[in-house]
Each structure stands twice: as C-alpha cells, then as structure tokens.
C-alpha cells in the first residue's frame, strides 16, 4: 500500500508540475518560482527514493476553515493570471489542492450570517435557525440580530458590540463535533465581524474573537465563552495597536495599473466614495478618511483589515498552541474586508480587485506559516465564501442588460392599501424585511378571516410589483413537497416558526440597494456560486476522486469525512470525495 500511494503521489507531483508549467508559459511575466514552491520534481529519481523521503504521518492536528466574505467564484478565474504575481495563495490552493469548481448555495437568502452558519453546520436556515443577519421576531415584535445576546457581556470591551454569542444556532458545527470527539481539542473563531467569528465556531467553542472598531482598536470576545478577561496573547496583540498602524498607511494599488485590466476604470459612476471624499479614486489617505468614516471602523472597509486578521490568526495559533499536540484543533477564520469593499465599490471595481490581490498575499503568508510550523501533512485547510454579489444594476442597464432597483417600502404600502380597501382600517402589515411580509394575525383572526386566503391574496398582489419574480405563502411552504430550482432554495431557507406569511423573490439582476456599489441575497448564480478549495493533510498525499458539483452544505460533510468525525447534527450534505 505504501509503495502504491508513493507512486500515486509521484504521479500527482509530476502532473502538477507539468500542468503549472503549461499554464505559466502563457504568462508574459512568467513567475517560474511558483513551480519551485509547488513541487521540486528535479530531486525525484525514483519512487523508492521519494518513498524514503516522504513523511507518511498524516495525523491531522489543525483544521483551518476560511470564509472569504462576498467572494464570487468568478474572481478565481477573472483574476487568475494576476494571482501568479504572488506565488502561492489562491494558485497554490487550486493547483496543489482540490477545487470543487461548481459549488453553490442551495437556499435563499444568501446573507453573511446564514452563509457562515451553513458552511460549518452542513445545513440550511430551515434547520440551523440563522435565517438572516437580522430578522423580525414575531414574539417580541422587534428585529433580532443573529448574534446579539443580552444575557452576556463583552470581554475586552464594555460596548454593546461585545454582547454577542451563538445562542440562536440550533445545530452543531464541525468545531462542536471535534470537541464532542475529544474534549481536549480547541476551537477558535476569528473575524472582523462578530457573526463571522461566532457562528462558524459553534456553541461549544473555546473562544470567538472579533474586531470592535469605532473608537476601540481592539479584538474582544464575550462571557459566553467562560472568560472574565482576555488571554494574555490577545492583550499583547491589542497592545500593538495594529489598527492604528494600518490607518496611518495610504491605500495605493498593489501593482501597476496595467494589472487591473479586468476591472472598470477607477472613478467610475458605479462606485460609492468614502464619506468625506469627493471621488472613489486611488490613493486613499486612510488617516484622513478615518475621521469621517467611524475611525477604527474603517479597518473593516480596506484590505489592511484582512492583513490584520491574518496576523491575529497567527497570534491565536501561537497563543493557544493550536495544532501543536495530538489533539485535533480547529481555527475558523473569516476575512471580512472583501465584503465591505465589495458593497461600496462593486464587483467590477479596481478597489475590489486590489483587495483580492492583497488577500492572495495574506493567504500565501498564512499557508507558508502553517507549512513551516506544523508541516503540510498535519493541517487541513478549506476555503469558501458566505455568498457572492450582484453586478451593479446601473452598469447592467447601461449595457442594455436586465436589472433594476426594488423599493420594498412601496410594496408594503401597496399591500397595506389593498388590505384596507378590501377589509377595512387596520395595521395589516406589521413588518416587511428580508423579502418576508409579516401580517397582523391577531387582526385577521379578529375579523374572522382565513389566514390562508389573506396570504394568497397578498402573494398575488406582490407579483404585481415590478421586479418581483415569485411569491410563496407560509401555508404552501409549510407543506413538505419536493421543489426544484429557485423555489427549492426558498423552501430550504424557510423556517416555519420565524419566516413571514409571504416570501417573495426578485427578478435576476434586481436588488434593493443604492445606485452605487452592490449587495447580495438572491438565489441567482452571481450570489450562489462560490469557491470550495482544500489543501493539506491527505488532500496532498494522493489524488482524491471527487465531483465538480456541490451544494454549500456538502462542505461540512466532506471535511467531517476526511477527519473521520461525526457530521454536524443537522447536516444534509454529502461528501464530494470518494474515500474508497
């Protein structure tokens, strides 16, 4: 068996080298050093020699789950040649690891909170309970943030931003299953966003840390994790004031202008300038912009926020000694600056491209660090995204493509008016959010009306609004029937106890947002198609037979299979690799 695997490994190495050289020969800047980083095949004279030199211990000691906030899959292909400017990073994940190229979200809405939860639970909002970033709480008649918990206090901050926890998460995560298998394992979550750190790590995590911002240049956590003060390594990192350091920098393009030919010209009409700036154009004086953009909040909206996140992640590995013993640990790491930049400037902006080119550097440094500290055999790294992003509708319209802007307030007014006209005065619509319409059920009962009938009427009226593609009633979504296409995605995002009386979807290209920048949330390809990359551990030992199509819920199932642990409790996914 050992010789068979070594022959397979040698074959993969030779194929990888030839493939990379073939790709690199097409580039005019030809960074051949990537081939040396990938595999030095010149030293291999026979499989027996390779067999002796290989480390055959594949005991996993650390699994690193990376989420890149708002990363569309096409960034991998659109910026492919530019990623070669920094050998390693995304190119290494693609060519040395495994890339499942057709991975999609199988539900709506495609938001940050549900996306992070789904990757690590292997299930959808219908089961894990995180149905949006914020949702209308019927019992409290108020909006509920997905990570807000008034029963905890911040640790490392006294602000409201510290009162966060995974209290609304209903199923286990990969990290929870790791800790159930070995109580001495550690699980840590890290992100600029609280929900990006908290939800992936799960309810039993040892800690989740997020960046506070505003007037506080600190990483903090909450009392949910059993702490009363920050660990010393976190205090030491905060003392370095890395946010202050980076806000004293100027954000210039990383490379010459010719590299950014995949993006629109700088200062185009589809980008939103920073507050206090006249135009959205490089260079950006961050220290000046911080004065009008929330001070340290600006760290979340420029690529240096990702670099600081990487630095904090390395500090966590060292401070917690993750992966340094025989107990499997997990680090859940989310890069959030890509989302803030994407929202503000859009997916075809020079700023977005530069943010990904800089993230490529950060990934390369992180992977090299893991190689040098624990060896490639002993870590398993996977990367995906919590959602994609829509093309800017104004840009689409200028190119005569179907797109538009939706205003939900007009829909609410129209529905309210029609209900009053038919059934009399009353506050018929108590909330509209996340493309869910919540009706006043006590009023409907008081008028002795059929809730199903009123839902059907509201759904029919909703379809009259320009930009609406489809509408579903609570009653019909509550029936367990097999659906296909977009309606199946609505079904998998629907929660009987939390969702609205009517759920609707917009047409392709339509968003509810300002005329500049972009957003996400739909079930269309631009929002659902995301990367799924794996590197390290047995991924690099021999070729895994794998499929190219996957649902986002398959990621947790796949990682659990590789690690030989139980799948998360609500997991509906299947492994994309064949281990036989």
XYZ file of C-alpha atoms in Angstrom:
580
model
C 0.000 0.000 0.000
C 2.814 2.347 0.900
C 4.508 1.932 -2.496
C 1.171 2.333 -4.330
C 0.474 5.593 -2.557
C 4.002 6.829 -3.206
C 3.650 6.069 -6.910
C 0.326 7.930 -6.933
C 1.879 10.858 -5.081
C 4.768 10.949 -7.555
C 2.306 10.902 -10.452
C 0.357 13.800 -8.956
C 3.569 15.744 -8.393
C 4.743 15.254 -11.974
C 1.319 16.092 -13.401
C 1.031 19.153 -11.185
C 4.458 20.378 -12.281
C 3.693 19.889 -15.974
C 0.292 21.488 -15.633
C 1.627 24.522 -13.821
C 4.449 24.989 -16.349
C 1.945 24.780 -19.178
C -0.204 27.470 -17.530
C 2.737 29.650 -16.582
C 4.231 29.565 -20.064
C 1.203 31.540 -21.233
C 2.023 34.443 -18.919
C 4.185 37.303 -20.131
C 5.603 37.889 -16.644
C 6.373 34.178 -16.103
C 6.817 33.788 -12.299
C 8.507 30.384 -12.512
C 9.279 30.427 -8.847
C 5.735 29.148 -8.228
C 6.769 25.761 -9.657
C 9.509 25.504 -7.082
C 7.042 26.283 -4.332
C 4.634 23.677 -5.642
C 6.880 20.628 -6.192
C 10.599 20.330 -6.829
C 10.445 17.287 -9.116
C 14.070 17.509 -10.204
C 15.154 15.830 -6.975
C 12.940 12.779 -7.566
C 14.849 9.974 -9.329
C 12.646 7.027 -8.377
C 9.580 6.255 -6.367
C 11.706 4.321 -3.893
C 13.756 7.430 -3.126
C 10.616 9.521 -2.906
C 9.125 6.859 -0.616
C 12.011 7.170 1.821
C 11.910 10.961 1.950
C 8.168 11.381 2.377
C 6.577 11.973 5.759
C 3.939 9.263 5.989
C 2.377 10.577 9.176
C -0.890 12.231 8.171
C -2.281 12.753 11.659
C -4.441 15.898 11.396
C -3.620 18.370 14.152
C -5.298 21.529 12.920
C -8.172 22.197 10.551
C -8.477 25.767 9.276
C -11.850 26.753 7.835
C -11.578 30.016 5.887
C -14.563 32.053 4.754
C -13.946 34.941 2.357
C -16.881 37.288 2.770
C -18.633 38.066 -0.564
C -16.208 36.093 -2.754
C -17.822 35.191 -6.065
C -16.364 32.133 -7.783
C -15.540 34.109 -10.917
C -12.907 36.080 -9.013
C -10.769 32.930 -9.161
C -10.981 32.881 -12.939
C -11.093 36.617 -13.630
C -8.007 37.363 -11.521
C -6.323 34.037 -12.262
C -3.303 35.449 -14.093
C -2.884 38.250 -11.546
C -2.717 35.763 -8.667
C 0.515 34.472 -10.206
C 2.112 37.797 -9.272
C 2.412 36.370 -5.750
C 3.444 32.680 -5.970
C 1.243 30.611 -3.695
C -2.004 31.841 -2.204
C -5.023 31.065 -4.360
C -2.900 29.429 -7.069
C -1.456 27.014 -4.587
C -4.892 26.122 -3.251
C -6.134 25.476 -6.792
C -3.177 23.594 -8.266
C -1.810 21.763 -5.246
C -5.108 21.125 -3.528
C -8.622 20.275 -4.654
C -11.041 22.774 -6.184
C -14.738 21.914 -6.423
C -15.500 24.345 -9.208
C -19.296 24.267 -9.240
C -20.243 24.858 -5.598
C -23.491 26.715 -4.980
C -25.714 27.871 -2.154
C -28.850 25.741 -2.191
C -31.075 28.227 -0.344
C -32.016 31.873 -0.014
C -31.362 34.362 1.452
C -27.633 34.467 0.688
C -26.528 36.675 3.560
C -23.451 36.688 5.806
C -24.945 35.142 8.949
C -26.729 32.244 7.251
C -23.766 31.646 4.944
C -21.209 31.296 7.742
C -23.580 29.052 9.668
C -24.343 26.832 6.674
C -20.713 26.184 5.721
C -19.843 24.887 9.166
C -23.131 23.132 10.051
C -23.704 21.487 6.700
C -27.333 22.547 6.691
C -29.586 25.459 5.733
C -31.515 28.188 7.602
C -34.548 25.907 7.699
C -32.612 23.768 10.186
C -29.813 25.798 11.790
C -32.131 28.733 12.532
C -29.990 31.629 11.286
C -32.493 32.838 8.701
C -30.868 36.243 8.054
C -28.433 38.735 9.559
C -31.387 40.413 11.271
C -34.921 39.086 11.300
C -38.311 40.076 12.649
C -39.042 38.330 15.942
C -42.792 37.670 15.981
C -42.949 37.122 19.730
C -41.071 40.279 20.660
C -42.376 42.391 17.762
C -38.818 43.584 17.183
C -35.821 42.922 14.972
C -33.338 40.329 16.227
C -29.668 40.355 15.213
C -28.296 36.862 14.546
C -25.524 37.069 17.179
C -26.986 39.509 19.705
C -27.309 38.141 23.244
C -28.337 40.464 26.080
C -27.526 37.761 28.617
C -23.771 38.032 28.056
C -21.279 40.863 28.469
C -18.275 41.831 26.444
C -14.803 40.726 27.483
C -12.161 43.207 26.345
C -14.803 45.840 25.600
C -17.632 47.497 27.538
C -19.550 48.419 24.411
C -22.733 46.810 23.111
C -20.576 45.237 20.399
C -19.352 42.742 22.993
C -22.796 41.346 23.828
C -22.701 38.580 21.249
C -22.970 34.785 21.225
C -24.143 31.790 19.107
C -27.317 31.454 21.197
C -29.597 31.274 18.124
C -27.645 28.485 16.424
C -29.776 25.313 16.598
C -27.403 22.634 15.260
C -23.814 21.603 15.886
C -20.875 22.773 13.786
C -17.718 20.967 12.708
C -15.992 22.518 15.712
C -18.675 21.249 18.072
C -18.265 17.731 16.681
C -14.480 17.930 17.066
C -14.900 18.849 20.727
C -17.500 16.126 21.249
C -14.967 13.612 19.932
C -12.119 14.983 22.073
C -12.789 17.350 24.974
C -9.141 18.463 24.916
C -9.447 19.820 21.385
C -9.620 23.586 20.965
C -11.886 25.542 18.615
C -11.368 29.263 17.959
C -13.297 31.650 15.678
C -11.790 34.889 14.302
C -13.257 37.625 12.099
C -13.566 41.380 11.845
C -17.337 40.735 12.044
C -18.771 39.228 15.216
C -21.092 36.869 13.313
C -18.202 35.773 11.088
C -16.284 34.610 14.149
C -19.128 33.309 16.320
C -21.344 31.236 14.021
C -18.642 29.074 12.345
C -17.017 28.189 15.680
C -20.272 26.910 17.185
C -21.834 26.876 20.619
C -19.102 24.917 22.408
C -16.110 26.820 21.004
C -13.327 27.802 23.363
C -13.499 31.363 22.076
C -14.556 33.623 19.241
C -12.822 36.977 18.726
C -13.968 39.917 16.644
C -12.720 43.431 15.995
C -14.665 46.153 17.807
C -13.748 49.244 15.784
C -15.255 52.679 16.281
C -13.137 54.289 18.984
C -11.683 50.928 20.058
C -8.708 49.407 18.268
C -9.191 46.043 19.981
C -10.149 42.424 19.435
C -12.638 41.193 22.008
C -14.976 38.331 22.932
C -17.908 37.747 25.291
C -18.668 35.999 28.559
C -20.416 33.190 26.620
C -17.017 31.530 26.379
C -16.441 31.445 30.121
C -13.927 34.275 30.282
C -13.782 37.262 32.562
C -10.703 38.744 30.919
C -8.842 38.328 27.654
C -5.998 35.801 27.399
C -2.550 37.361 27.627
C -1.792 36.776 23.941
C -4.886 38.808 22.958
C -3.874 41.604 25.344
C -0.408 41.576 23.823
C -1.797 41.785 20.304
C -4.154 44.641 21.203
C -1.230 46.488 22.777
C 0.463 46.599 19.362
C -2.340 48.856 18.059
C -2.278 47.308 14.603
C -5.404 49.182 13.539
C -3.720 52.477 14.342
C -0.636 51.365 12.418
C -2.588 50.470 9.284
C -4.730 53.600 9.374
C -1.516 55.581 9.101
C -0.909 53.938 5.712
C -2.063 55.016 2.266
C -4.096 52.535 0.280
C -2.455 52.503 -3.141
C -2.852 49.808 -5.786
C -0.527 46.896 -5.059
C 0.613 46.565 -8.690
C 0.930 48.791 -11.791
C -2.284 49.951 -13.454
C -1.856 47.506 -16.346
C -2.529 44.600 -13.972
C -6.061 45.856 -13.269
C -7.359 45.490 -16.815
C -10.029 43.035 -15.588
C -11.789 45.866 -13.742
C -13.563 49.051 -14.737
C -11.599 52.275 -14.776
C -11.035 53.946 -11.437
C -13.570 56.630 -10.516
C -16.483 55.122 -12.426
C -20.124 56.079 -11.695
C -20.972 52.708 -10.096
C -18.732 53.169 -7.044
C -19.571 54.871 -3.758
C -16.950 57.302 -2.414
C -15.883 57.189 1.214
C -17.615 59.740 3.423
C -15.682 62.984 3.196
C -14.203 62.101 -0.206
C -15.356 63.640 -3.472
C -14.458 60.747 -5.757
C -13.876 56.999 -5.316
C -10.338 57.032 -6.649
C -6.874 55.892 -5.536
C -4.857 56.726 -3.496
C -6.800 56.658 -0.221
C -5.351 58.542 2.740
C -6.713 56.301 5.483
C -5.778 58.526 8.419
C -7.808 61.386 6.942
C -10.704 59.163 5.881
C -10.901 57.610 9.355
C -12.071 60.953 10.746
C -15.316 60.796 8.754
C -15.706 57.010 8.443
C -16.058 55.769 12.008
C -12.382 55.926 12.982
C -11.321 52.279 13.510
C -14.460 51.081 11.691
C -12.506 51.991 8.567
C -10.257 48.991 9.240
C -13.169 46.802 8.146
C -13.502 48.603 4.817
C -9.983 48.384 3.417
C -7.721 45.406 2.591
C -5.418 46.012 5.568
C -8.271 44.751 7.731
C -7.713 41.316 6.180
C -3.975 41.576 6.810
C -4.593 42.391 10.461
C -6.996 39.434 10.652
C -4.267 37.143 9.303
C -1.834 38.485 11.896
C -4.339 37.893 14.679
C -4.945 34.350 13.409
C -1.221 33.547 13.585
C -1.105 35.052 17.072
C -4.020 32.771 18.028
C -2.252 29.673 16.710
C 0.822 30.538 18.746
C -1.017 31.817 21.815
C -3.367 28.835 22.036
C -0.778 26.351 20.713
C -3.258 25.192 18.100
C -2.146 22.085 16.242
C 0.882 21.643 18.483
C -0.153 18.364 20.142
C -2.016 15.172 19.300
C -5.466 16.676 19.888
C -7.180 17.944 16.743
C -7.877 21.692 16.933
C -9.882 23.975 14.673
C -9.468 27.598 13.620
C -12.466 29.231 11.923
C -11.178 32.284 10.092
C -13.279 34.783 8.150
C -11.877 37.598 6.023
C -14.494 40.371 6.105
C -12.904 43.374 4.377
C -13.752 41.883 0.993
C -17.446 42.304 1.818
C -17.217 45.939 2.905
C -15.138 46.849 -0.148
C -17.457 44.880 -2.428
C -20.576 46.595 -1.094
C -19.061 50.039 -1.511
C -17.280 49.744 -4.840
C -18.923 46.783 -6.573
C -17.558 43.546 -8.066
C -16.012 45.174 -11.146
C -14.055 47.865 -9.302
C -10.313 48.339 -9.150
C -10.666 48.526 -5.359
C -12.262 45.065 -5.180
C -9.579 43.564 -7.405
C -6.803 45.100 -5.340
C -8.389 43.764 -2.154
C -8.287 40.222 -3.561
C -4.721 40.586 -4.807
C -3.688 41.667 -1.324
C -5.698 38.810 0.210
C -3.748 36.477 -2.076
C -0.580 37.672 -0.331
C -2.123 37.164 3.089
C -3.182 33.608 2.218
C 0.284 32.840 0.913
C 1.893 34.032 4.139
C -0.593 32.060 6.253
C -0.053 28.845 4.285
C 3.726 29.228 4.410
C 3.485 29.742 8.157
C 1.452 26.550 8.545
C 3.955 24.631 6.425
C 6.891 25.808 8.498
C 5.328 25.309 11.927
C 3.446 22.020 11.645
C 4.025 20.642 8.162
C 1.550 20.224 5.349
C 0.571 16.700 6.384
C -0.740 17.875 9.727
C -3.148 20.631 8.761
C -6.238 20.601 6.583
C -7.263 23.964 5.154
C -10.507 24.626 3.316
C -11.820 27.869 1.856
C -15.229 29.024 0.700
C -17.442 32.120 0.805
C -20.650 33.053 2.597
C -22.254 34.427 -0.592
C -21.421 36.186 -3.825
C -22.604 39.583 -5.067
C -24.807 41.057 -7.763
C -23.496 43.120 -10.641
C -24.300 46.787 -10.204
C -27.761 47.225 -11.817
C -26.947 50.686 -13.190
C -23.935 49.229 -15.008
C -26.118 46.376 -16.289
C -28.764 48.820 -17.545
C -26.109 50.930 -19.274
C -25.157 47.761 -21.164
C -28.821 47.056 -22.042
C -28.965 44.087 -19.664
C -31.944 43.217 -17.480
C -31.600 44.678 -13.982
C -33.289 47.101 -11.641
C -33.748 48.595 -8.187
C -36.525 47.495 -5.873
C -38.094 49.517 -3.062
C -39.795 47.286 -0.501
C -41.458 50.256 1.228
C -43.585 50.723 -1.884
C -44.595 47.068 -1.771
C -45.587 47.357 1.891
C -47.625 50.478 1.190
C -49.375 48.823 -1.733
C -50.263 45.660 0.218
C -51.431 47.693 3.208
C -53.613 49.843 0.970
C -55.236 46.876 -0.773
C -55.998 45.143 2.546
C -57.554 48.312 3.956
C -59.622 48.778 0.796
C -60.946 45.210 0.986
C -61.231 44.535 4.715
C -61.325 47.938 6.406
C -58.982 50.039 8.512
C -56.183 48.430 10.462
C -52.446 47.920 10.704
C -52.450 44.883 8.416
C -48.710 44.611 7.656
C -46.621 44.672 10.820
C -43.238 44.112 9.178
C -41.515 43.662 5.824
C -37.891 42.546 5.901
C -35.606 40.144 4.045
C -38.310 39.783 1.368
C -40.703 38.426 4.006
C -44.098 40.033 4.628
C -45.483 39.601 8.154
C -49.219 40.074 8.516
C -51.153 41.098 11.609
C -52.536 37.694 12.523
C -54.487 38.845 15.616
C -56.297 41.396 13.419
C -57.023 38.721 10.791
C -58.469 36.461 13.499
C -60.451 39.355 14.956
C -62.021 39.976 11.533
C -62.741 36.243 11.279
C -60.799 35.947 8.040
C -58.936 32.922 6.724
C -55.178 33.392 7.149
C -54.521 31.180 4.122
C -56.849 33.262 1.966
C -55.255 36.541 3.027
C -51.773 35.109 2.430
C -52.792 34.039 -1.076
C -54.185 37.483 -1.829
C -51.031 39.220 -0.591
C -48.853 36.857 -2.644
C -50.905 37.638 -5.766
C -50.637 41.409 -5.155
C -46.896 41.087 -4.543
C -46.489 39.595 -8.013
C -47.946 42.805 -9.458
C -44.913 44.782 -8.300
C -42.260 45.447 -10.926
C -39.143 43.452 -10.182
C -40.830 40.585 -8.325
C -40.220 37.140 -9.807
C -42.244 34.892 -7.492
C -44.126 34.841 -4.199
C -44.907 31.995 -1.803
C -47.279 31.783 1.138
C -46.373 30.480 4.580
C -49.034 27.799 4.154
C -47.627 26.381 0.917
C -44.000 26.498 2.131
C -45.045 24.602 5.250
C -46.011 21.588 3.142
C -43.138 19.130 2.730
C -43.292 18.752 -1.041
C -40.407 18.319 -3.448
C -39.471 21.522 -5.227
C -36.910 22.421 -7.877
C -34.909 25.445 -8.925
C -35.435 28.758 -7.181
C -38.487 27.543 -5.278
C -36.403 24.792 -3.670
C -33.940 27.447 -2.474
C -36.808 29.395 -0.927
C -38.011 26.219 0.788
C -34.574 25.461 2.284
C -34.320 28.985 3.655
C -37.812 28.935 5.147
C -38.365 28.426 8.883
C -41.967 27.747 9.906
C -41.611 29.445 13.283
C -39.657 32.506 12.135
C -40.379 33.258 8.470
C -43.097 35.571 7.176
C -46.614 34.991 5.878
C -45.431 35.680 2.335
C -41.913 35.202 0.997
C -41.009 36.677 -2.377
C -38.041 36.685 -4.759
C -36.877 39.450 -7.058
C -36.051 39.008 -10.713
C -32.487 38.339 -11.802
C -30.367 41.492 -11.657
C -32.733 43.304 -9.280
C -31.562 44.422 -5.842
C -32.769 46.656 -3.030
C -29.802 48.958 -2.581
C -28.382 52.320 -3.596
C -27.343 53.157 -7.155
C -23.645 52.726 -6.304
C -21.929 49.581 -5.072
C -23.822 46.330 -4.732
C -25.422 43.802 -2.403
C -26.440 40.128 -2.305
C -29.166 37.818 -1.044
C -30.745 36.209 -4.109
C -30.783 32.649 -5.393
C -29.169 33.553 -8.715
C -25.762 32.367 -9.859
C -23.927 35.589 -9.041
C -24.975 35.203 -5.385
C -24.802 31.406 -5.043
C -21.641 30.347 -6.926
C -18.667 30.345 -4.530
C -15.256 28.645 -4.252
C -14.629 25.406 -2.396
C -10.883 24.777 -2.090
C -8.982 22.295 0.071
C -5.259 21.934 0.818
C -3.047 19.916 3.144
C -3.274 16.666 5.091
C -4.267 13.705 2.902
C -5.532 16.064 0.172
C -1.916 16.338 -0.989
C -0.943 12.710 -0.463
C -2.671 11.155 -3.453
C -5.418 12.048 -5.927
C -8.846 12.095 -4.323
C -11.574 11.159 -6.801
C -14.086 13.962 -6.426
C -17.093 15.515 -8.095
C -17.211 19.023 -9.504
C -20.761 19.853 -8.386
C -21.562 20.573 -4.755
C -24.036 22.331 -2.520
C -22.697 24.575 0.223
C -23.993 22.022 2.725
C -21.590 19.421 1.271
C -18.550 21.230 2.678
C -19.092 20.183 6.297
C -19.909 16.633 5.207
C -16.687 16.465 3.181
C -14.451 17.822 5.935
C -16.044 15.512 8.508
C -15.361 12.535 6.238
C -11.708 13.453 5.785
C -11.244 13.990 9.524
C -13.191 10.824 10.425
C -15.531 12.644 12.794
C -19.314 12.753 13.046
C -21.079 15.132 10.727
C -22.812 18.094 12.384
C -26.208 17.212 13.824
C -28.346 18.888 11.160
C -26.061 18.148 8.215
C -27.953 17.416 4.989
C -24.877 17.456 2.744
C -22.832 14.620 1.269
C -19.083 14.260 0.885
C -17.774 15.272 -2.536
C -14.743 12.978 -2.336
C -14.613 9.241 -2.754
C -12.532 7.727 0.022
C -12.746 4.143 -1.200
